[in-house]
CSV table of C-alpha atoms and ligand atoms in Angstrom, one decimal:
chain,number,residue,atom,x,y,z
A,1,UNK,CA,-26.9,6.2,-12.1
A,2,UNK,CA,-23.8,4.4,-10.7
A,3,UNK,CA,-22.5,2.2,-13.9
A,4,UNK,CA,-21.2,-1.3,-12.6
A,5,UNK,CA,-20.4,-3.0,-14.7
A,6,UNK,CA,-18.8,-2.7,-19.0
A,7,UNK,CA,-21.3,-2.8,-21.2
A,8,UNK,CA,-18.2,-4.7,-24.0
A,9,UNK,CA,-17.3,-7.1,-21.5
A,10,UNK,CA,-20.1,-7.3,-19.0
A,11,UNK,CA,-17.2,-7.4,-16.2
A,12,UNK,CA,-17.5,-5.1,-13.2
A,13,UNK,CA,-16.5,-1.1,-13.6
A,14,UNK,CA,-13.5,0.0,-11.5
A,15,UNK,CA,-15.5,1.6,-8.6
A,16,UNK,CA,-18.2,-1.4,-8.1
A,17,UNK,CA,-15.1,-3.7,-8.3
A,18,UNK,CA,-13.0,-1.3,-5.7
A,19,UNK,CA,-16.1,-1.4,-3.3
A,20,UNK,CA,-16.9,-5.2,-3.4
A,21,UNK,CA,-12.9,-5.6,-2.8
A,22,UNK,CA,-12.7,-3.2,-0.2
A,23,UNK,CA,-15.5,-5.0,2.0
A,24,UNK,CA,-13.8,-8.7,1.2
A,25,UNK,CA,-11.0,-7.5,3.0
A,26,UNK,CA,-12.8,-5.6,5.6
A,27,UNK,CA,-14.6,-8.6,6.9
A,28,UNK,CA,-11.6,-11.4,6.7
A,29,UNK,CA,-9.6,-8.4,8.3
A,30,UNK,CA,-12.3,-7.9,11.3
A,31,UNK,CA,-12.0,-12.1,11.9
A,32,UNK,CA,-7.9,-12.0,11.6
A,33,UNK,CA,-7.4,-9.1,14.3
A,34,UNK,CA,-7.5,-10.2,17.9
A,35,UNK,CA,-10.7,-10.2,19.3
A,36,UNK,CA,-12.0,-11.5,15.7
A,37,UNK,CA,-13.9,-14.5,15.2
A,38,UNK,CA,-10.9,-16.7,13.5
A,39,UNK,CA,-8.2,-14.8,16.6
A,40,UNK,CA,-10.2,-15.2,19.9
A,41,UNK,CA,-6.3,-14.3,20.9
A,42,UNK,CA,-7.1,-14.1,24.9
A,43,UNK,CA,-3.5,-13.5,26.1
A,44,UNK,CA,-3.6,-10.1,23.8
A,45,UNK,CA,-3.8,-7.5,26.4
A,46,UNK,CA,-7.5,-5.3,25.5
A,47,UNK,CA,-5.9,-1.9,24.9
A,48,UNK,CA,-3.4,-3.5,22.1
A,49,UNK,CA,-5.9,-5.1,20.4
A,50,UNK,CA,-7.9,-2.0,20.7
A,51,UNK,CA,-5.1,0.0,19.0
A,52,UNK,CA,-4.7,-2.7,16.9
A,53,UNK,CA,-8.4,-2.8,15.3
A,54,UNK,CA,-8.0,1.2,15.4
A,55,UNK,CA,-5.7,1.8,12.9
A,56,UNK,CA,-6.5,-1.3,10.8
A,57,UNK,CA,-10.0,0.0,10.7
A,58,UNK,CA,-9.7,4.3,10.3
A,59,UNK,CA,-10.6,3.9,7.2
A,60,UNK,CA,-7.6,3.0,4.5
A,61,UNK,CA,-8.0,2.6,0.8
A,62,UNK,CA,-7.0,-0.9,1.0
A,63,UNK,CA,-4.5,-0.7,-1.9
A,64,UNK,CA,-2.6,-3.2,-1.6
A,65,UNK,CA,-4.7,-6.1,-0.9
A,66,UNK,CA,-7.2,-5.2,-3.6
A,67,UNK,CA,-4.0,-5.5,-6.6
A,68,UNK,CA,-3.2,-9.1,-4.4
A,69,UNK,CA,-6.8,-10.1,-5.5
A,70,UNK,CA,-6.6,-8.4,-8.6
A,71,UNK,CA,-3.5,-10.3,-9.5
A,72,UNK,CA,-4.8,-13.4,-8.7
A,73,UNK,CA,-7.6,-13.1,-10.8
A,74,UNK,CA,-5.8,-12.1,-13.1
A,75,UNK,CA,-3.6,-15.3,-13.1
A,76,UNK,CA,-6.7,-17.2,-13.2
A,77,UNK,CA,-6.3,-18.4,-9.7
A,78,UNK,CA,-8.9,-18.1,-6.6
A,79,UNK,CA,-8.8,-14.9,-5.3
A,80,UNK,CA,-10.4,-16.4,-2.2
A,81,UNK,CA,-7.0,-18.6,-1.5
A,82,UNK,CA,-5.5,-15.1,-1.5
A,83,UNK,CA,-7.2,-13.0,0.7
A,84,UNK,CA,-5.0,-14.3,4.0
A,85,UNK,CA,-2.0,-12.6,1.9
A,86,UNK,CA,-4.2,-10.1,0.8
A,87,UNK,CA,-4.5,-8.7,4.4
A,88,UNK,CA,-1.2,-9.6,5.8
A,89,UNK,CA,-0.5,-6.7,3.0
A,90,UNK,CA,-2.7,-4.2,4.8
A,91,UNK,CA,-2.0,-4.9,8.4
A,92,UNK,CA,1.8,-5.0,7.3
A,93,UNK,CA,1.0,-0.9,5.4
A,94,UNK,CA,-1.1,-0.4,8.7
A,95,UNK,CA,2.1,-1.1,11.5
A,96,UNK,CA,4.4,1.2,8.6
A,97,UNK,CA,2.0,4.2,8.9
A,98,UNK,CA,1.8,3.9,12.7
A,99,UNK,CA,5.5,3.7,13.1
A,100,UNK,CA,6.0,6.5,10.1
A,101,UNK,CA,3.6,9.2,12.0
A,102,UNK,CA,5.5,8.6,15.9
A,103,UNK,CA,7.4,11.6,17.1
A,104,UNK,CA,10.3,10.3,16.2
A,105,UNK,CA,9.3,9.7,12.6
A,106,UNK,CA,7.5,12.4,11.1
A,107,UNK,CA,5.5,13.5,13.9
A,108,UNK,CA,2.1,13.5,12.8
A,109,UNK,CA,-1.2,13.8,14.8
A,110,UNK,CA,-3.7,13.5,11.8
A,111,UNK,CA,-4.0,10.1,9.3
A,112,UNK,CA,-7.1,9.5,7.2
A,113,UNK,CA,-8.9,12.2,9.2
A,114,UNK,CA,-8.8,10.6,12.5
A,115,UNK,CA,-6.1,10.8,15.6
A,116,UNK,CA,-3.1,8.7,14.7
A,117,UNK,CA,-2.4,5.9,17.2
A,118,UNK,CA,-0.5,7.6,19.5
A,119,UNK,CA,-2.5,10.6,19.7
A,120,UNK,CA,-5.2,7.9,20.4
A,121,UNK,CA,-3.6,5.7,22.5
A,122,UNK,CA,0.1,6.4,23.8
A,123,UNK,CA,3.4,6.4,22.1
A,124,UNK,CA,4.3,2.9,23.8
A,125,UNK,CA,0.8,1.4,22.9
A,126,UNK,CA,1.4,2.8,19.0
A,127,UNK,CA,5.0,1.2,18.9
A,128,UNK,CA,3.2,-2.2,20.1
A,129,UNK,CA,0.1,-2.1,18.2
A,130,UNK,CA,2.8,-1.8,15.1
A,131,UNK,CA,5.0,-4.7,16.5
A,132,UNK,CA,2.0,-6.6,16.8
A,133,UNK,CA,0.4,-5.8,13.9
A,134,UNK,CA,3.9,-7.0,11.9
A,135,UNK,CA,4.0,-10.3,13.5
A,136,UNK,CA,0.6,-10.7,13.3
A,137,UNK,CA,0.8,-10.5,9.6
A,138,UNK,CA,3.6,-13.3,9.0
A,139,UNK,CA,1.3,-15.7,11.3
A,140,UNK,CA,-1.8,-15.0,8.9
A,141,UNK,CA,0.3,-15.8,5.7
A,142,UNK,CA,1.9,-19.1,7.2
A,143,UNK,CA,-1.0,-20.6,8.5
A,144,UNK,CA,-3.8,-19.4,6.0
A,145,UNK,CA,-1.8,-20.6,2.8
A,146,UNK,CA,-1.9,-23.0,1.0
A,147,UNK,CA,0.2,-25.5,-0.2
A,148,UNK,CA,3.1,-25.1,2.4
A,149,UNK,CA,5.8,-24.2,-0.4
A,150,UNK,CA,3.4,-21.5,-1.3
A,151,UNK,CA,2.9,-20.2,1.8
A,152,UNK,CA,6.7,-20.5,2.1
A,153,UNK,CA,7.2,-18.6,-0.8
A,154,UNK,CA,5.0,-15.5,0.5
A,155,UNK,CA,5.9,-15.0,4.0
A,156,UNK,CA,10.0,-14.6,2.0
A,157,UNK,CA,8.2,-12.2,-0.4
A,158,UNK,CA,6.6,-10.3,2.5
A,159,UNK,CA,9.7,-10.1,4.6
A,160,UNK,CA,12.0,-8.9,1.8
A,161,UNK,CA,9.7,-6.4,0.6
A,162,UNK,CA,8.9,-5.2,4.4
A,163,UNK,CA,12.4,-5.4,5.4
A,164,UNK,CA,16.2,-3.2,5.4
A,165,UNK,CA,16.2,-3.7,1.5
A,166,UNK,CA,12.7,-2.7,0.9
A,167,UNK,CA,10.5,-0.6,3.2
A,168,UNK,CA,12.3,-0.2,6.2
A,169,UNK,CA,15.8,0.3,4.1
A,170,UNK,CA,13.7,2.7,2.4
A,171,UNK,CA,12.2,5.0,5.3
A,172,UNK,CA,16.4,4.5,6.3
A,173,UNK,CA,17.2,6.7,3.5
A,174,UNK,CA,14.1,8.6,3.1
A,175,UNK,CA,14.8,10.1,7.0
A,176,UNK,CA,18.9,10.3,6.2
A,177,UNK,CA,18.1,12.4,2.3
A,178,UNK,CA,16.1,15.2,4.6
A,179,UNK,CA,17.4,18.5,4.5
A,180,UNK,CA,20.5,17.3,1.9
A,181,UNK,CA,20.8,19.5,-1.1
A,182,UNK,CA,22.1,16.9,-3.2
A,183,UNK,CA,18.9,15.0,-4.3
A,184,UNK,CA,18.4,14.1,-8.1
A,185,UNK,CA,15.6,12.1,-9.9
A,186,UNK,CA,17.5,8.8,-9.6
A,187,UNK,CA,18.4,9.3,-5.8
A,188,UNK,CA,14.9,10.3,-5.2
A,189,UNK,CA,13.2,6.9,-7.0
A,190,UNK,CA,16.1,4.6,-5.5
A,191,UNK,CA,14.3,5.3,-2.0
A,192,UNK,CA,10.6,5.2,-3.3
A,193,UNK,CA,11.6,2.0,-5.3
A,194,UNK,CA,12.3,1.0,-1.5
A,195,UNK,CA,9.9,2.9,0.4
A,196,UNK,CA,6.6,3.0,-1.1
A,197,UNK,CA,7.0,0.9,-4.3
A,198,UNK,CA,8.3,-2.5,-2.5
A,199,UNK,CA,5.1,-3.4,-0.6
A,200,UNK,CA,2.7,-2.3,-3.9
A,201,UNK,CA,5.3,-4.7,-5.8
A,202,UNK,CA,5.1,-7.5,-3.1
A,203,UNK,CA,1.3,-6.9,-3.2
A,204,UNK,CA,1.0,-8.3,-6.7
A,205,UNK,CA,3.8,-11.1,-6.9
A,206,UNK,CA,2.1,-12.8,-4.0
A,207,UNK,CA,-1.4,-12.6,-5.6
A,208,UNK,CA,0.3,-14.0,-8.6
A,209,UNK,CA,2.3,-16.4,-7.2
A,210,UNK,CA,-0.8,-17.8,-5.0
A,211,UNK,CA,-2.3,-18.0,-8.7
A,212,UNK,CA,1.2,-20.5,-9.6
A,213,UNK,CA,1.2,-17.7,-12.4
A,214,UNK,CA,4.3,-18.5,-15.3
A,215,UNK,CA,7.2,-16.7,-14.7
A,216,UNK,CA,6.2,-13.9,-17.5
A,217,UNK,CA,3.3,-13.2,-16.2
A,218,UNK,CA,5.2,-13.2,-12.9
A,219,UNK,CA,7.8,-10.6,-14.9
A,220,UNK,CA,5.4,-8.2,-16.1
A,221,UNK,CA,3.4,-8.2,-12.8
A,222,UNK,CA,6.8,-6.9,-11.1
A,223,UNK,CA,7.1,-4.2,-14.0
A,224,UNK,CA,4.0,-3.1,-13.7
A,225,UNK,CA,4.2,-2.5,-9.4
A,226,UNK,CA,7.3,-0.6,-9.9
A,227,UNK,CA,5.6,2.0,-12.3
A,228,UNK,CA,2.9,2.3,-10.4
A,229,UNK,CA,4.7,2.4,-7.3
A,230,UNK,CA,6.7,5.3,-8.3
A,231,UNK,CA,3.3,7.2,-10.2
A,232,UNK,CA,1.4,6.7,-6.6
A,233,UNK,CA,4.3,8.3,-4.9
A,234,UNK,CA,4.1,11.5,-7.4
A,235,UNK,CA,0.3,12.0,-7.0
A,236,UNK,CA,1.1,11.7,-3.3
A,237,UNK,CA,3.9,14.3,-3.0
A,238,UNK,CA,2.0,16.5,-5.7
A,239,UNK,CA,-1.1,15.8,-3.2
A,240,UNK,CA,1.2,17.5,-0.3
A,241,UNK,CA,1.9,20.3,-2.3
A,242,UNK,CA,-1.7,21.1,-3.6
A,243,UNK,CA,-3.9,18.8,-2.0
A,244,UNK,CA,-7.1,19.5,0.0
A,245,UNK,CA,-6.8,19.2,3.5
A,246,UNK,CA,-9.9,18.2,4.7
A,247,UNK,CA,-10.0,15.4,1.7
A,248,UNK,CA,-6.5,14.1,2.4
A,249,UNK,CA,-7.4,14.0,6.4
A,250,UNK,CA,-3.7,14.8,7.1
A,251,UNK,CA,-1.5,18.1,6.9
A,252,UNK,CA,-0.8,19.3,3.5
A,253,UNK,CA,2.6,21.0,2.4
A,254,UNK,CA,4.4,19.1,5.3
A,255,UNK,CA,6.7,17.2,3.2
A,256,UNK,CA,8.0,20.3,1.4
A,257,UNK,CA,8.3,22.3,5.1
A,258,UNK,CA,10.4,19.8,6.2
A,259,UNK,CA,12.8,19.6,3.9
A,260,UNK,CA,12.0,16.5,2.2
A,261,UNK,CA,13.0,15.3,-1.1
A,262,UNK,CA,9.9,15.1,-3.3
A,263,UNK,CA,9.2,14.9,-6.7
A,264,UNK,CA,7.4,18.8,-7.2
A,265,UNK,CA,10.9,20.0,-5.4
A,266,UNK,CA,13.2,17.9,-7.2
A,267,UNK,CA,12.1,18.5,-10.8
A,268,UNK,CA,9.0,20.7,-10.4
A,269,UNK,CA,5.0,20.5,-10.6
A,270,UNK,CA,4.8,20.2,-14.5
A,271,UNK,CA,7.7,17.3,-15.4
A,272,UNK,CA,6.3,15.5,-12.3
A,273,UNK,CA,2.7,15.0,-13.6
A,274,UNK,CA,4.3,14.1,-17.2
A,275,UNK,CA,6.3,11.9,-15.4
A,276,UNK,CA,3.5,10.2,-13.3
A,277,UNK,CA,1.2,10.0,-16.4
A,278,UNK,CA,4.5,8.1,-18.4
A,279,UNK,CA,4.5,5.6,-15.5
A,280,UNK,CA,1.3,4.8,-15.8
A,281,UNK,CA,1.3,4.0,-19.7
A,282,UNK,CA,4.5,2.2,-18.8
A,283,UNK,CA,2.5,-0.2,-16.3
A,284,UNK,CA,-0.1,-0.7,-19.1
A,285,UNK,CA,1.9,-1.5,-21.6
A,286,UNK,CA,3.9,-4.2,-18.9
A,287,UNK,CA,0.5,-6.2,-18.5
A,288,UNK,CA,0.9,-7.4,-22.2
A,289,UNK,CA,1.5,-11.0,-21.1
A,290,UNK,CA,-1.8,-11.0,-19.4
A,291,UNK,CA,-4.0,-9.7,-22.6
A,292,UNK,CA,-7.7,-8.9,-21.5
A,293,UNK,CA,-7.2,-10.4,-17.7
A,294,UNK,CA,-5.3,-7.3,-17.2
A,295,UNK,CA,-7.7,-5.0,-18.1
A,296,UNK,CA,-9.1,-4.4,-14.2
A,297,UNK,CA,-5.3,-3.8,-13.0
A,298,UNK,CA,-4.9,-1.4,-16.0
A,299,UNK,CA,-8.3,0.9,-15.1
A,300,UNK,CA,-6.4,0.9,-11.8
A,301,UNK,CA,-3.2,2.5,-12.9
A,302,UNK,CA,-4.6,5.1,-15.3
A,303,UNK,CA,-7.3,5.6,-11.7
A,304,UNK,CA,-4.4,6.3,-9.5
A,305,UNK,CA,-3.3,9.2,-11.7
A,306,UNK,CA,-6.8,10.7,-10.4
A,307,UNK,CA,-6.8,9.7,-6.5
A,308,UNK,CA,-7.6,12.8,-4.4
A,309,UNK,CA,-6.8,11.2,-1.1
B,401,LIG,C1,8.0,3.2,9.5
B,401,LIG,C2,9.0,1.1,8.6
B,401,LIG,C3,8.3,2.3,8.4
B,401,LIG,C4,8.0,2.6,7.1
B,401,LIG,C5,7.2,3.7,6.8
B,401,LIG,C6,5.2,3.7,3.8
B,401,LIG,C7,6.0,4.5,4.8
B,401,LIG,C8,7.2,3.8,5.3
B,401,LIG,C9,5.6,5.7,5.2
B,401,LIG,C10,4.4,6.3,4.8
B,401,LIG,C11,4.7,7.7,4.4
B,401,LIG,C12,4.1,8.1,3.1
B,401,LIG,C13,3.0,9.1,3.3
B,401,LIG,C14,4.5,7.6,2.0
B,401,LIG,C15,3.9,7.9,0.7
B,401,LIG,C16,3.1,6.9,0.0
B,401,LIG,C17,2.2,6.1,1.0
B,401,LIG,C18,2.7,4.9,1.4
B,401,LIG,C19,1.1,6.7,1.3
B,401,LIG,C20,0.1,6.0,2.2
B,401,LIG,O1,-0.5,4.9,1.5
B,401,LIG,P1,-2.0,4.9,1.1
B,401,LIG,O2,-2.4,6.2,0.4
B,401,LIG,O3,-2.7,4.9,2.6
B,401,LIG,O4,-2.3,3.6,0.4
B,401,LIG,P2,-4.2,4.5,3.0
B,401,LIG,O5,-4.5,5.5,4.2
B,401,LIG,O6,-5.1,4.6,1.9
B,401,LIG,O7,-4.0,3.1,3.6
């Protein structure tokens, strides 16, 4: 039998709460895209929407907008009030992987066990499907938040994050460290920090900040996304090096054929799990100010440790 919720505190387990998440943001995601009932968007050309709705919907974890909602909740606000920022999130995650898997990126024809756009579509559809899908994602936060200095507040969150001194300057310096034999464990985290870590970090700031959460709160929030941001970047490089294939619906061992700094090749299988599992008690112990409303985001953290895709 599939438990769903704690017997102690009668609130929902992890995987009934991941699932009822995951569809929220499925169904305000399917009436957001173009084509969708809240984006009629008639002067979006069919094949861009198509790609569009393609990657948004091959099937992602949803990560990021589930620790939006979680934060909010966690803050005591309306997770509903969050779910616009919640998705600008994913479709934001959605444009980076379709730009990060072009030829002229890393060249990949496989994500989530599926084509990946431009194996789909065509390299000029994938680059505009992303474009799109980036814009897109400001519009949704501006419109669909509220109050206006709120909304404000988020879209700057979401740019910085997204932008040269968070994602992008990240993938900058991600692309430039290949093939150097210089890397150590501070080099490597300054562009994870960037690359992976910003969005997760922007993911929860904005749920909180939705929430009006106190700037403690607000404090121990950011902790906690930059320790997890790091610990899901382990399990995902440790996932290239011994993952399953057919689970991971990409090519394994890529990273480490190409050159690329990762944690197993920096400082080795072993230390990299210690470190991963130290993160993770690290982003426990920085949800303090948030006592038992931090209990969902903690399950999460110590379930990352365990992802297999
Ligand atoms: C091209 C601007 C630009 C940025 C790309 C995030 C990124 C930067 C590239 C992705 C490369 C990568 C595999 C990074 C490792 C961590 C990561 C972001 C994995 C993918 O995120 P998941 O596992 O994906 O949340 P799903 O498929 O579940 O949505």
């Amino acid at each position: 039998m599939i438990q769903t919720t704690s017997a102690a505190t009668g609130s929902p387990s992890l995987p009934s709460y991941l699932a009822d998440a995951r569809a929220r943001v499925d169904e305000a995601l399917n009436r957001y895209l173009p084509g969708g009932a809240e984006n009629p968007a008639p002067g979006c050309p069919a094949r861009l929407a198509e790609a569009m709705r393609y990657s948004v919907f091959a099937g992602g974890k949803r990560l990021r907008p589930i620790l939006t909602l979680m934060a909010a909740e966690a803050c005591r606000g309306d997770s509903d009030a969050a779910l616009p920022a919640a998705c600008a999130l994913e479709i934001v995650h959605t444009y980076s992987l379709i730009h990060d898997d072009l030829p002229c990126m890393d060249d990949d024809d496989l994500r989530r066990g599926v084509p990946t756009c431009h194996r789909a579509f065509d390299e000029a559809t994938a680059v505009l499907a992303g474009d799109g899908l980036l814009t897109l994602a400001f519009e949704i936060v501006a419109r669909r938040t509220a109050p206006a200095e709120v909304a404000l507040e988020c879209v700057s969150i979401l740019a910085e994050a997204a932008g040269p001194v968070g994602m992008v300057g990240g993938q900058a310096a991600d692309l430039a460290a290949e093939g150097r034999s210089d890397a150590t464990l501070e080099a490597l985290e300054a562009i994870h920090r960037r690359k992976t870590g910003a969005l997760l970090r922007a993911s929860l700031r904005m749920g909180a900040t939705i929430a009006r959460a106190r700037r403690e709160v607000l404090d121990g929030l950011d902790a906690y996304g930059g320790a997890i941001g790091l610990a899901f970047q382990i399990v995902d490089d440790l996932l290239d090096v011994e993952g399953d294939e057919a689970k991971l619906g990409k090519r394994a061992r890529k990273d480490s054929d190409r050159g690329k700094w990762t944690y197993p090749a920096v400082i080795g299988v072993d230390a990299s799990r210690r470190r991963a599992r130290r993160l993770a008690d690290d982003a426990v112990d920085a949800l303090a100010p948030l006592g038992e409303r931090g209990g969902m985001l903690a399950a999460l953290a110590r379930n990352l440790l365990e992802r297999d895709r």
